[in-house]
Coordinates of C-alpha atoms in Angstrom, one line a residue:
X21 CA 85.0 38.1 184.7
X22 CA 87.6 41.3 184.4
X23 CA 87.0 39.9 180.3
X24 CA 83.7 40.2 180.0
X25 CA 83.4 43.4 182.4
X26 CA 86.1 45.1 179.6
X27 CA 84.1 43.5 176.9
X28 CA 81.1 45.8 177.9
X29 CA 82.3 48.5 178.3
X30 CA 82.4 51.1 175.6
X31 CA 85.1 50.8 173.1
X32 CA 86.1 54.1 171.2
X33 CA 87.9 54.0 167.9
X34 CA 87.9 50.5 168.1
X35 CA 84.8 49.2 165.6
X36 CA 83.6 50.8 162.7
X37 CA 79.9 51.3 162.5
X38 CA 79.6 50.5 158.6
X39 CA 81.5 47.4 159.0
X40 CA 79.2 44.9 159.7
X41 CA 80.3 41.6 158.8
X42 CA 81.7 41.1 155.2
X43 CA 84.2 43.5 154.7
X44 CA 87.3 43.3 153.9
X45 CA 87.0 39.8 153.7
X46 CA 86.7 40.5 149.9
X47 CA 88.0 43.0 148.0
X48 CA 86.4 46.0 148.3
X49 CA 86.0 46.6 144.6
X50 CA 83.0 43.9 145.3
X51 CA 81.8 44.9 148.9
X52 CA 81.6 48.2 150.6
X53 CA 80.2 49.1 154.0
X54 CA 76.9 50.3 152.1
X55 CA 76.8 47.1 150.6
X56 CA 77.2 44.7 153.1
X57 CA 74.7 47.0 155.5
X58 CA 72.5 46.5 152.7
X59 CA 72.7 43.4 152.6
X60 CA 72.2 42.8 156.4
X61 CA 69.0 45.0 155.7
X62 CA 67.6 42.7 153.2
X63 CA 68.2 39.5 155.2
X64 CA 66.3 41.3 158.2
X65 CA 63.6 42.3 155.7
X66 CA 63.0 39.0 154.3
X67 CA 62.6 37.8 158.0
X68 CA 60.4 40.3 158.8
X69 CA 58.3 39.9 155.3
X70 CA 58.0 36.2 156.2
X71 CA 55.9 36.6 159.6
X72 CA 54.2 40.0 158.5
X73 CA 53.1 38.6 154.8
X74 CA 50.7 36.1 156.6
X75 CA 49.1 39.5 157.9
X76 CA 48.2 40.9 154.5
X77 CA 45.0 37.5 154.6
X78 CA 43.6 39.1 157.6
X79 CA 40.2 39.8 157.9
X80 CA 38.0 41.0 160.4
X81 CA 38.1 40.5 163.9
X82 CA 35.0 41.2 166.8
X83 CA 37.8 44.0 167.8
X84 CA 37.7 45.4 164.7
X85 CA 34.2 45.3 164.2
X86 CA 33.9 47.1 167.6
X87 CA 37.0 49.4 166.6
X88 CA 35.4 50.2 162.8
X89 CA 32.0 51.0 164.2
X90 CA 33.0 53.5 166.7
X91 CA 35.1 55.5 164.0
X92 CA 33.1 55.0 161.0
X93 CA 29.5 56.7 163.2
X94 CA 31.5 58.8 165.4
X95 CA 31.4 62.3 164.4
X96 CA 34.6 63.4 162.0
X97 CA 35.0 66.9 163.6
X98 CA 35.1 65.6 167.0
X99 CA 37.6 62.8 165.4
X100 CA 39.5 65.0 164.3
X101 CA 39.6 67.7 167.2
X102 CA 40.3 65.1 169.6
X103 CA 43.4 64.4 168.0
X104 CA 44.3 67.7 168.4
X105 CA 43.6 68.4 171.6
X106 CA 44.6 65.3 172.5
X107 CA 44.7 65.7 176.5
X108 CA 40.5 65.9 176.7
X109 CA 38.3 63.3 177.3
X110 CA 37.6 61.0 174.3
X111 CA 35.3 58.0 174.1
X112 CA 37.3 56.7 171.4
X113 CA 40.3 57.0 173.9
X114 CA 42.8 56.4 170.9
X115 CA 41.8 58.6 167.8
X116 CA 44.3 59.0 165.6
X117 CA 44.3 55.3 165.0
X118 CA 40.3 55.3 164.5
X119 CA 41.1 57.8 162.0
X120 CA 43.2 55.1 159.9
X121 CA 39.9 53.0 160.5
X122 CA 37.7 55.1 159.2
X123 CA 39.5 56.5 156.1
X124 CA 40.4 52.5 155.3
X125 CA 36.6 51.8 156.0
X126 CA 35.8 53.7 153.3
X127 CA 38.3 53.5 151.0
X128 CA 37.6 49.4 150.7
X129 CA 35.0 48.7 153.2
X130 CA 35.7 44.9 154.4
X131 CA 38.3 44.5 152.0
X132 CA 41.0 44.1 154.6
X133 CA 44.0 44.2 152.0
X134 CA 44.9 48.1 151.5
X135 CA 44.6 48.6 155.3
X136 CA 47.2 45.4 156.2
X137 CA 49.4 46.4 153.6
X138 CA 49.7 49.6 154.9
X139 CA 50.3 48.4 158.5
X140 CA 52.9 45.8 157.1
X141 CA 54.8 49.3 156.0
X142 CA 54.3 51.3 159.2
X143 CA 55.4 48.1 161.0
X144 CA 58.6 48.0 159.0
X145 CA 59.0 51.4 159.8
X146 CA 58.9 50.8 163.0
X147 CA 61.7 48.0 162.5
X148 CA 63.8 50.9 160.8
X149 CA 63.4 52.4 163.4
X150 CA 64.4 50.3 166.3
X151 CA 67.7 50.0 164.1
X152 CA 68.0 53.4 164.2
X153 CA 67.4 54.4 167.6
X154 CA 70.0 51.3 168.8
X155 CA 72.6 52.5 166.2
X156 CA 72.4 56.2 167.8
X157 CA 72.1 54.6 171.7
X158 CA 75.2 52.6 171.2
X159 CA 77.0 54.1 168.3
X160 CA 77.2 51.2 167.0
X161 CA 75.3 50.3 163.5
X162 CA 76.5 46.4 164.2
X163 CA 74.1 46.7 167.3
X164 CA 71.4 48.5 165.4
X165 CA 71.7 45.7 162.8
X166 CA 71.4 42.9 165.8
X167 CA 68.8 44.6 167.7
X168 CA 66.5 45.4 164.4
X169 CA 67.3 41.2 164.0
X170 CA 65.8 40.3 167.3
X171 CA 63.1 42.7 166.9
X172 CA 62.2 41.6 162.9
X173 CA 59.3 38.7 164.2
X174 CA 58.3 36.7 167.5
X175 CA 55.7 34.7 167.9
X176 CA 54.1 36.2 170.6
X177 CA 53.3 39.2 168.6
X178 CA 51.8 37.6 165.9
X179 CA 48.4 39.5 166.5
X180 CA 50.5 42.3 164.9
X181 CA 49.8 40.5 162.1
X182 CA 46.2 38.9 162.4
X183 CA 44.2 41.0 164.6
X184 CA 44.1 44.8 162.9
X185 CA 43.3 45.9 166.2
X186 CA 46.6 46.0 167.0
X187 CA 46.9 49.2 165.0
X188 CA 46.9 50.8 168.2
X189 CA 50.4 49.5 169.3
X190 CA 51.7 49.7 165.8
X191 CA 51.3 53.5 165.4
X192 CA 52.4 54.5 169.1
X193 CA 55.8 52.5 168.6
X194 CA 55.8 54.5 164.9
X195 CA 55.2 58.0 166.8
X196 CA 57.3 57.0 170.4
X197 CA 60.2 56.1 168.5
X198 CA 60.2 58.9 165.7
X199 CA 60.2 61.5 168.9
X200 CA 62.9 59.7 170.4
X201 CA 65.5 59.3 167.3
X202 CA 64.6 63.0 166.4
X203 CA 65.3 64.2 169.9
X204 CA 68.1 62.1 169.8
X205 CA 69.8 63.3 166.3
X206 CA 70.0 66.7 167.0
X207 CA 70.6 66.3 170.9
X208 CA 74.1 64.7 169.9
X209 CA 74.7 67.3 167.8
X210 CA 75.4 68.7 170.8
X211 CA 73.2 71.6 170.7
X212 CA 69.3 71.9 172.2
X213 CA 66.5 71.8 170.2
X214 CA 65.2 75.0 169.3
X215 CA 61.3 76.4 169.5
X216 CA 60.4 74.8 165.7
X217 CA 62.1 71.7 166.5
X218 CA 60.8 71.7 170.1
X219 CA 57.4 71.8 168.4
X220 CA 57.7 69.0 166.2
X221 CA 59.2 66.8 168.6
X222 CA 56.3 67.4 171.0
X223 CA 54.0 67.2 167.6
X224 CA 55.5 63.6 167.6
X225 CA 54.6 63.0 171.0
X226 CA 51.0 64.1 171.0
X227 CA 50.5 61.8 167.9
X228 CA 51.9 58.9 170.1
X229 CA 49.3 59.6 173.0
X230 CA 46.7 60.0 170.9
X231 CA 47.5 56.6 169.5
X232 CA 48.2 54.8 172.5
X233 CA 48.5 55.3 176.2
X234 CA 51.5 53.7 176.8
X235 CA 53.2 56.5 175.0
X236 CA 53.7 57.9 178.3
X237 CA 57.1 56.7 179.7
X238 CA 58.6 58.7 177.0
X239 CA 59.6 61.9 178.9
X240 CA 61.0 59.3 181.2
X241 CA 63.3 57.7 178.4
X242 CA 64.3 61.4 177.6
X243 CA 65.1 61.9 181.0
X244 CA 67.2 59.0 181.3
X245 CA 69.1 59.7 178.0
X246 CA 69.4 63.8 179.1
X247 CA 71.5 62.3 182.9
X248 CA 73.3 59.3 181.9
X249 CA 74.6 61.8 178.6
X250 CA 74.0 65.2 178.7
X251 CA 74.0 66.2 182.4
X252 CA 76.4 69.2 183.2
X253 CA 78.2 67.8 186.3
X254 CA 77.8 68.9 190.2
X255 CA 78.0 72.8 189.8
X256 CA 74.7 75.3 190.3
X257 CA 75.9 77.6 187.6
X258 CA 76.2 74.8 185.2
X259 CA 72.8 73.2 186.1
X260 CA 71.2 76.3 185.6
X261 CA 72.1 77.4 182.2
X262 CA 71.2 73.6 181.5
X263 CA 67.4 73.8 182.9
X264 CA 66.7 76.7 180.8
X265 CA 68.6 75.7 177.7
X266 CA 68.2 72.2 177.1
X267 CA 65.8 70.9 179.2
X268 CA 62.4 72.6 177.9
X269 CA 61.8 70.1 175.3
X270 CA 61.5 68.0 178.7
X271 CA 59.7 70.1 180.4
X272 CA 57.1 70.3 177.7
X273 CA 56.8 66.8 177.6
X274 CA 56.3 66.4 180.9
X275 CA 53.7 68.7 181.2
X276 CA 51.5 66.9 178.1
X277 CA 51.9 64.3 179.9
X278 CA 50.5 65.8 183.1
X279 CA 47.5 67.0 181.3
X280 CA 47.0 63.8 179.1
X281 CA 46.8 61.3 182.3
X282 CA 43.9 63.3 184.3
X283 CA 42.0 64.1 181.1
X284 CA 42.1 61.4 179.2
X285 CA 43.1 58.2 181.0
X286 CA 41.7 59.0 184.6
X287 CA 38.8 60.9 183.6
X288 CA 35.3 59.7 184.6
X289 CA 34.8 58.7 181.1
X290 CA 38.7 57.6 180.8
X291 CA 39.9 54.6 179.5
X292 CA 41.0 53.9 183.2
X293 CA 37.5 53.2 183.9
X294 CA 36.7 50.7 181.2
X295 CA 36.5 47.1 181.8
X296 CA 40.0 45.7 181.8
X297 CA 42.0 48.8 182.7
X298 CA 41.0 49.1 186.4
X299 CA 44.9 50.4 188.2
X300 CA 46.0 48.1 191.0
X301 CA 49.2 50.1 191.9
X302 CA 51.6 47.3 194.5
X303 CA 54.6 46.7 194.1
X304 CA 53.1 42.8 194.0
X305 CA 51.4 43.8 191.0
X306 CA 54.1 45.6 188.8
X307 CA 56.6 42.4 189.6
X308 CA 53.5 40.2 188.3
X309 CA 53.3 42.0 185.6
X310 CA 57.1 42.3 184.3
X311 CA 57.6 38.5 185.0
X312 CA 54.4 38.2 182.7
X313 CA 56.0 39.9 180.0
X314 CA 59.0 38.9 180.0
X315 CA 57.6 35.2 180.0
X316 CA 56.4 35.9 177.1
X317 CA 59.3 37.6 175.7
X318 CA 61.6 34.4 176.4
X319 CA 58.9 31.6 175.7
X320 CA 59.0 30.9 179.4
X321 CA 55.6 31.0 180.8
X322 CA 54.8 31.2 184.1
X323 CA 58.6 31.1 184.9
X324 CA 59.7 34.3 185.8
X325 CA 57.5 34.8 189.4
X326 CA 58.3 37.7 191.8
X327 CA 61.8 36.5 193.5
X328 CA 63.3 35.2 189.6
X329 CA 62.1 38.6 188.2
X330 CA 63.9 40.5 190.9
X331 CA 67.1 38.6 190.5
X332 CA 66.8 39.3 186.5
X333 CA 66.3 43.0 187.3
X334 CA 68.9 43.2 189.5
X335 CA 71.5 40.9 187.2
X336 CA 71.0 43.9 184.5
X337 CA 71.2 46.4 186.4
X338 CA 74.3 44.9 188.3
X339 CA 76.0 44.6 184.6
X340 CA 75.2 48.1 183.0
X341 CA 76.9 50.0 186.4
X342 CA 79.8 47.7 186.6
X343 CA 80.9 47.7 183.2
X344 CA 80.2 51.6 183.6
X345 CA 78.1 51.7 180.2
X346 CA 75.3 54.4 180.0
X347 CA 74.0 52.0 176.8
X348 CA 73.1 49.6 178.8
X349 CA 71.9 51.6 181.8
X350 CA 69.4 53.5 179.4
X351 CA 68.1 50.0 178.1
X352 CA 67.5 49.2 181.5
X353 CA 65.5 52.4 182.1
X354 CA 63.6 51.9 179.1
X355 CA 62.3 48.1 179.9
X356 CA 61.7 48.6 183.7
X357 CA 60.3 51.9 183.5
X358 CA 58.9 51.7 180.3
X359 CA 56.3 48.9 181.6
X360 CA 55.1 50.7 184.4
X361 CA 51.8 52.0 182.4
X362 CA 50.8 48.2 181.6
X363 CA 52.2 47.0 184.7
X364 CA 49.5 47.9 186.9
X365 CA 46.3 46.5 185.0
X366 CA 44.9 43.1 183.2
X367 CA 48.1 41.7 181.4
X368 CA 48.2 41.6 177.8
X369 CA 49.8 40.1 175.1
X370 CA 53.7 40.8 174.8
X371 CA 52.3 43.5 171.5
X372 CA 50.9 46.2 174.4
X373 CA 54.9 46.1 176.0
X374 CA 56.8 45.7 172.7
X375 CA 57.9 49.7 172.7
X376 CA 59.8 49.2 176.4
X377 CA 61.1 45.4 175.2
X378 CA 63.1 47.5 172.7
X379 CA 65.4 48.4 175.5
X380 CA 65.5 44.4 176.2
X381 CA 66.6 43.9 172.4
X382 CA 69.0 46.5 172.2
X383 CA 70.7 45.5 175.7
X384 CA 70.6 41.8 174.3
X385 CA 72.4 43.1 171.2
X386 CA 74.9 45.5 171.9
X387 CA 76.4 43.0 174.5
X388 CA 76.7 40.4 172.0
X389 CA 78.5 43.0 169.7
X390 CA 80.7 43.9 172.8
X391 CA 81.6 40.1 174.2
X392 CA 82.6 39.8 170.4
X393 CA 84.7 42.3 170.1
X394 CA 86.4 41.3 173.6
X395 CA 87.3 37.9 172.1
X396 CA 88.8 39.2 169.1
X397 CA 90.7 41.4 171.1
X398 CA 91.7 39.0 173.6
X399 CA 92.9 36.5 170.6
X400 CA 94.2 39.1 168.8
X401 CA 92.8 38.5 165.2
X402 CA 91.5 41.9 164.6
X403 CA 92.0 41.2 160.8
X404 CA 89.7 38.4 161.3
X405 CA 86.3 41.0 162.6
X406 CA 84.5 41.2 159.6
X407 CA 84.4 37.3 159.2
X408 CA 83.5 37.2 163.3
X409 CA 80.8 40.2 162.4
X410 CA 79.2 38.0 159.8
X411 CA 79.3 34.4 162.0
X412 CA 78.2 36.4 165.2
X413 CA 74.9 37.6 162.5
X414 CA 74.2 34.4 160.8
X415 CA 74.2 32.8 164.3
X416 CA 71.7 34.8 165.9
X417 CA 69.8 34.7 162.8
X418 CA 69.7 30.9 163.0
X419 CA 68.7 31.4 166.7
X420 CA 66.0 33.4 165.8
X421 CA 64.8 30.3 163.0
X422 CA 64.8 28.1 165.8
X423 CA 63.0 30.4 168.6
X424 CA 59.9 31.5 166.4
X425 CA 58.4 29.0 165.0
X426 CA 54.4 27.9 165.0
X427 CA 53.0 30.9 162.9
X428 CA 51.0 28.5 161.3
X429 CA 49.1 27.3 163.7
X430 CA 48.4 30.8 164.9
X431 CA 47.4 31.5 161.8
X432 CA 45.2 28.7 162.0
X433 CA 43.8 29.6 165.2
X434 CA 42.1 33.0 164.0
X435 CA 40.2 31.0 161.4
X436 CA 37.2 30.6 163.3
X437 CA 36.7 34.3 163.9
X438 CA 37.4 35.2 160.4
X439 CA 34.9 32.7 158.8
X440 CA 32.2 33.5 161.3
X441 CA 31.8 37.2 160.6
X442 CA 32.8 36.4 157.0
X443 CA 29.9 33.9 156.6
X444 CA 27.6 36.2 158.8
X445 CA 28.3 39.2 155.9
X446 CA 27.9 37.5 153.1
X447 CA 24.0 35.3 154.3
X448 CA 22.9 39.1 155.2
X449 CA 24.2 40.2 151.6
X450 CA 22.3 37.2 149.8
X451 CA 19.0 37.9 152.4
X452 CA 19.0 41.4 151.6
X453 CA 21.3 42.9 149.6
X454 CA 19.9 46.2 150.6
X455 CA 18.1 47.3 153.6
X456 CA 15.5 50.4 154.5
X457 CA 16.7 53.1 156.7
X458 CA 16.0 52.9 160.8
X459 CA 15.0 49.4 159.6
X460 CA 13.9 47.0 162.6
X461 CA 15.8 43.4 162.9
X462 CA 16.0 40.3 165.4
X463 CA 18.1 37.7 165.7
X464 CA 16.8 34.7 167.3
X465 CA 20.2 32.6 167.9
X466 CA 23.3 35.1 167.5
X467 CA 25.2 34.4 165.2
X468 CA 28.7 35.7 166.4
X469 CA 29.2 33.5 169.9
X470 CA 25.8 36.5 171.5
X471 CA 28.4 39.3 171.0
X472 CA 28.0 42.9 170.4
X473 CA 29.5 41.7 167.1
X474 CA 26.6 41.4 165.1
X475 CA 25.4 44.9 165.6
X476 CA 28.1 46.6 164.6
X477 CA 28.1 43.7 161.7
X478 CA 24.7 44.8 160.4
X479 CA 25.4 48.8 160.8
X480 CA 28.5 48.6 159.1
X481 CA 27.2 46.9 156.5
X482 CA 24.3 48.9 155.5
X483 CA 26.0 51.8 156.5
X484 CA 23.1 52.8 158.8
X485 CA 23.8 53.3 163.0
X486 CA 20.0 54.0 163.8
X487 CA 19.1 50.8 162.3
X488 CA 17.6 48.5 165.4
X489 CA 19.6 45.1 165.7
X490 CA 18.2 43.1 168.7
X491 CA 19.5 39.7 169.8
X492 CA 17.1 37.8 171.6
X493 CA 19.2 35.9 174.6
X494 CA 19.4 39.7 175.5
X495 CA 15.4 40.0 176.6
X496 CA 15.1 38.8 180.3
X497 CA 11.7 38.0 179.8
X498 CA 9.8 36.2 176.3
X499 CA 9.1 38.8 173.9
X500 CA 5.2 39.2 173.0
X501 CA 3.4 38.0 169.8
X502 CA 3.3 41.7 169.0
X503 CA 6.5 42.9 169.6
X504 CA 8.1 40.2 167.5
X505 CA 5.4 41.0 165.1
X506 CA 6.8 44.7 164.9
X507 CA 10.3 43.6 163.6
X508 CA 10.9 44.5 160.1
X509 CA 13.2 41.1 160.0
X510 CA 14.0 38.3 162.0
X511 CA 16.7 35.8 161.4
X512 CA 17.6 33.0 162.8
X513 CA 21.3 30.9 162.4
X514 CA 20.5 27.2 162.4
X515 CA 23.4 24.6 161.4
X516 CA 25.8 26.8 160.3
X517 CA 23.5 28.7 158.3
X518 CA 21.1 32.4 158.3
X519 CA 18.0 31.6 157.7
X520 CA 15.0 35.0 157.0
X521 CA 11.8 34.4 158.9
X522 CA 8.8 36.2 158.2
X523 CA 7.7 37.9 161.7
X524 CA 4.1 37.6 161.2
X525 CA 4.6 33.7 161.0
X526 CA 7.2 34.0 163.5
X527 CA 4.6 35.7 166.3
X528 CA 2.1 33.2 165.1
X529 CA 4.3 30.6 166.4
X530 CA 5.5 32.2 168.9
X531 CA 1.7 32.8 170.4
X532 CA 1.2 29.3 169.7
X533 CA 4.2 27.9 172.0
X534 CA 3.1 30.4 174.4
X535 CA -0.6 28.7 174.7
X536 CA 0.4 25.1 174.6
X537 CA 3.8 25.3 176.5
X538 CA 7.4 24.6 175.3
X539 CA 7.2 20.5 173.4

């Protein structure tokens, strides 16, 4: 045990941060750290390419339908001045992403492939920079290598990749993590951020709550990182020149984030009172929750209940203090803090916890990277690290190979979806290629599974939100002769296909069934 407590714990001058894996082990006329990082890097992008590529067929989903409509007919100055002020009430509740929406909307209009190509390179961004973030955590780029490995796919966030709704996630990870590895560069410079920089890392921040809620844990993170590393010691004097000098990036922080909860997540209008999102704080529900997620995170469903997520908490926790290493006691703030804003409403998918699961990944990996180390050491081969470096990477990459597999079929499983309101736009665009303005429809068997879906379908499509699209199983009582009469269009989806009534004939019939009763 005394072995694997000292092979957790820090080691200083011990392990070079550009030598991951192949060095030395050939002459270094052919291999240098930047190449054999580089090569690391490609690996982990080809890994990552594999899953996200699948993402670049995506079409539309009923959330994007839903997501599109709202920014496409929402007004662009309040769009764009509720990003700014990004603490007031919003009913899109996320902007800055419904901004991407709308400019991608109409850039290409259904054409889903500009739009997932550029979330495929905001994700790897993101991937970037998890790598980064780890390698300045743990100052250790082998770690930031491992972690960015383990974060590269998993199967459990493949809506990342099919649903474009996820764009939410995507860019609060982007703007979270940006904050954090900007805070954290010039923090261990060793001197405090001044006004300008203040600005831009509370810029950052802003962006991330205006793309996502969960964004708010991250004055917590730089809490964390400020006392396990920065922290002055025991005396007044010395805690007071630290309040005023380094702490008012913090302080700022803390007080968007004060301003942002009441006004635009707990607000009558807030996103806290949407269907979904309704906060059941107990300490039942947040142990519900984290077992969820991490369930999902280890492919163990339904595993992790109260009492095993306890003893998983407590098992980290236990390790990080013993083996003394602020690393791992960050990581540990970062997952079971991190979750608390999704831990208290309708779980999710593991995509809505993946920014605090980063702590998860980069505890994983830097004690792999230590308990490797620790062997060498303990057999005393320390000629032999590069080689271990490069088996310790190849073997998690073939664990990762084995873990994640089954994109296909979730691939597969979104077909439905994307061939129904596929199929649904192109009948309309045979029926009628064009349609009047304020023009007056009904659809007698919906077409999308009696969704909202086909409204925002038809507005989108001809561009027009005062159009009237009316779905029938919506009327609690028969419509008259002369109401259907009044539509400028019915149509009706029989066998798989859209079929254009005339609504004269249509109320005929319709009068006629009424007289003689139902056959």
């Amino acid at each position: 045990m005394g072995a694997v407590v000292a092979a957790l714990r820090p080691a200083t001058g011990q392990l070079s941060l550009c030598d991951m894996g192949f060095l030395n082990a050939l002459p270094n006329r052919y291999v240098t750290p930047r190449r054999a990082a580089l090569a690391a890097g490609c690996l982990i992008a080809s890994w990552f390419l594999y899953f996200a590529g699948w993402g670049l067929r995506a079409e539309f989903t009923h959330d994007d339908l839903m997501n599109c409509h709202r920014a496409v007919f929402y007004p662009l100055p309040r769009l764009l001045g509720d990003i700014v002020v990004w603490f007031r009430p919003s009913y899109l509740y996320r902007p800055l992403p419904e901004l991407a929406y709308r400019l991608f909307f109409n850039l290409s209009q259904f054409n889903l492939l500009p739009f997932r190509a550029f979330l495929t390179g905001v994700m790897g961004m993101n991937l970037f920079l998890l790598y980064s973030f780890a390698r300045r955590l743990t100052n250790s780029r082998e770690t930031g290598i491992l972690a960015a490995l383990l974060g590269a796919a998993h199967i459990n966030i493949s809506t990342y990749y099919f649903n474009t709704g996820q764009i939410y996630d995507i860019f609060c990870y982007f703007f979270y993590f940006s904050a954090l590895v900007y805070y954290l560069r010039i923090r261990q410079q060793g001197s405090p951020l001044n006004w300008r920089q203040t600005l831009i890392f509370c810029g950052l921040y802003a962006l991330a709550l205006d793309s996502k809620e969960l964004a708010v844990s991250l004055p917590l993170a730089v809490a964390a990182w400020e006392l396990l590393h920065a922290a002055p010691g025991w005396r007044p004097s010395a805690w007071t020149g630290y309040l005023r000098r380094d702490l008012l990036p913090l302080a700022a922080a803390a007080l968007m984030t004060a301003a942002y909860v009441p006004g635009r997540v707990m607000a009558q209008d807030g996103i806290a009172a949407a269907p979904g999102y309704k906060v059941q704080v107990s300490l039942a529900a947040y142990l519900e929750k984290t077992g969820f997620y991490l369930g999902e995170l280890f492919y163990a469903p339904e595993w992790f209940d109260a009492r095993r997520t306890v003893a998983f908490a407590l098992l980290l926790l236990a390790a990080a203090l013993w083996t003394r290493s602020r690393a791992l006691t960050f990581c540990w703030i970062l997952f079971f803090g991190g979750i608390l804003p999704m831990a208290f409403i309708y779980p999710r998918g593991l995509t809505a916890v993946w920014i605090p699961t980063a702590g998860l990944l980069i505890y994983g990996a830097y004690c792999a990277a230590q308990l490797r180390e620790a062997a060498l050491r303990r057999l005393g081969g320390q000629r032999w690290r590069p080689v271990t470096q490069v088996a310790l990477f190849l073997l998690a990459g073939y664990g990762m190979i084995q873990a994640h597999t089954g994109i296909r079929i979730r691939w597969d499983s979104w077909q439905p979806e994307y061939s129904s309101i596929r199929n649904l736009r192109e009948s309309l665009i045979r029926c009628c290629p064009t349609m009047p303005r304020r023009a007056s429809m009904l659809f007698v068997t919906d077409p999308l599974n009696e969704t909202y879906s086909t409204v925002f379908l038809v507005q989108l499509l001809y561009r027009d939100p005062d159009s009237r699209v009316d779905q029938l199983f919506r009327f609690e009582r028969p419509l008259t002769p002369a109401e259907i009469a009044s539509y400028d269009y019915i149509f009706d989806f029989v066998d798989g296909k859209l079929i254009r009534l005339d609504p004269i004939e249509y109320a005929r019939r319709a009068a006629r069934t009424a007289q003689t009763g139902p056959r």
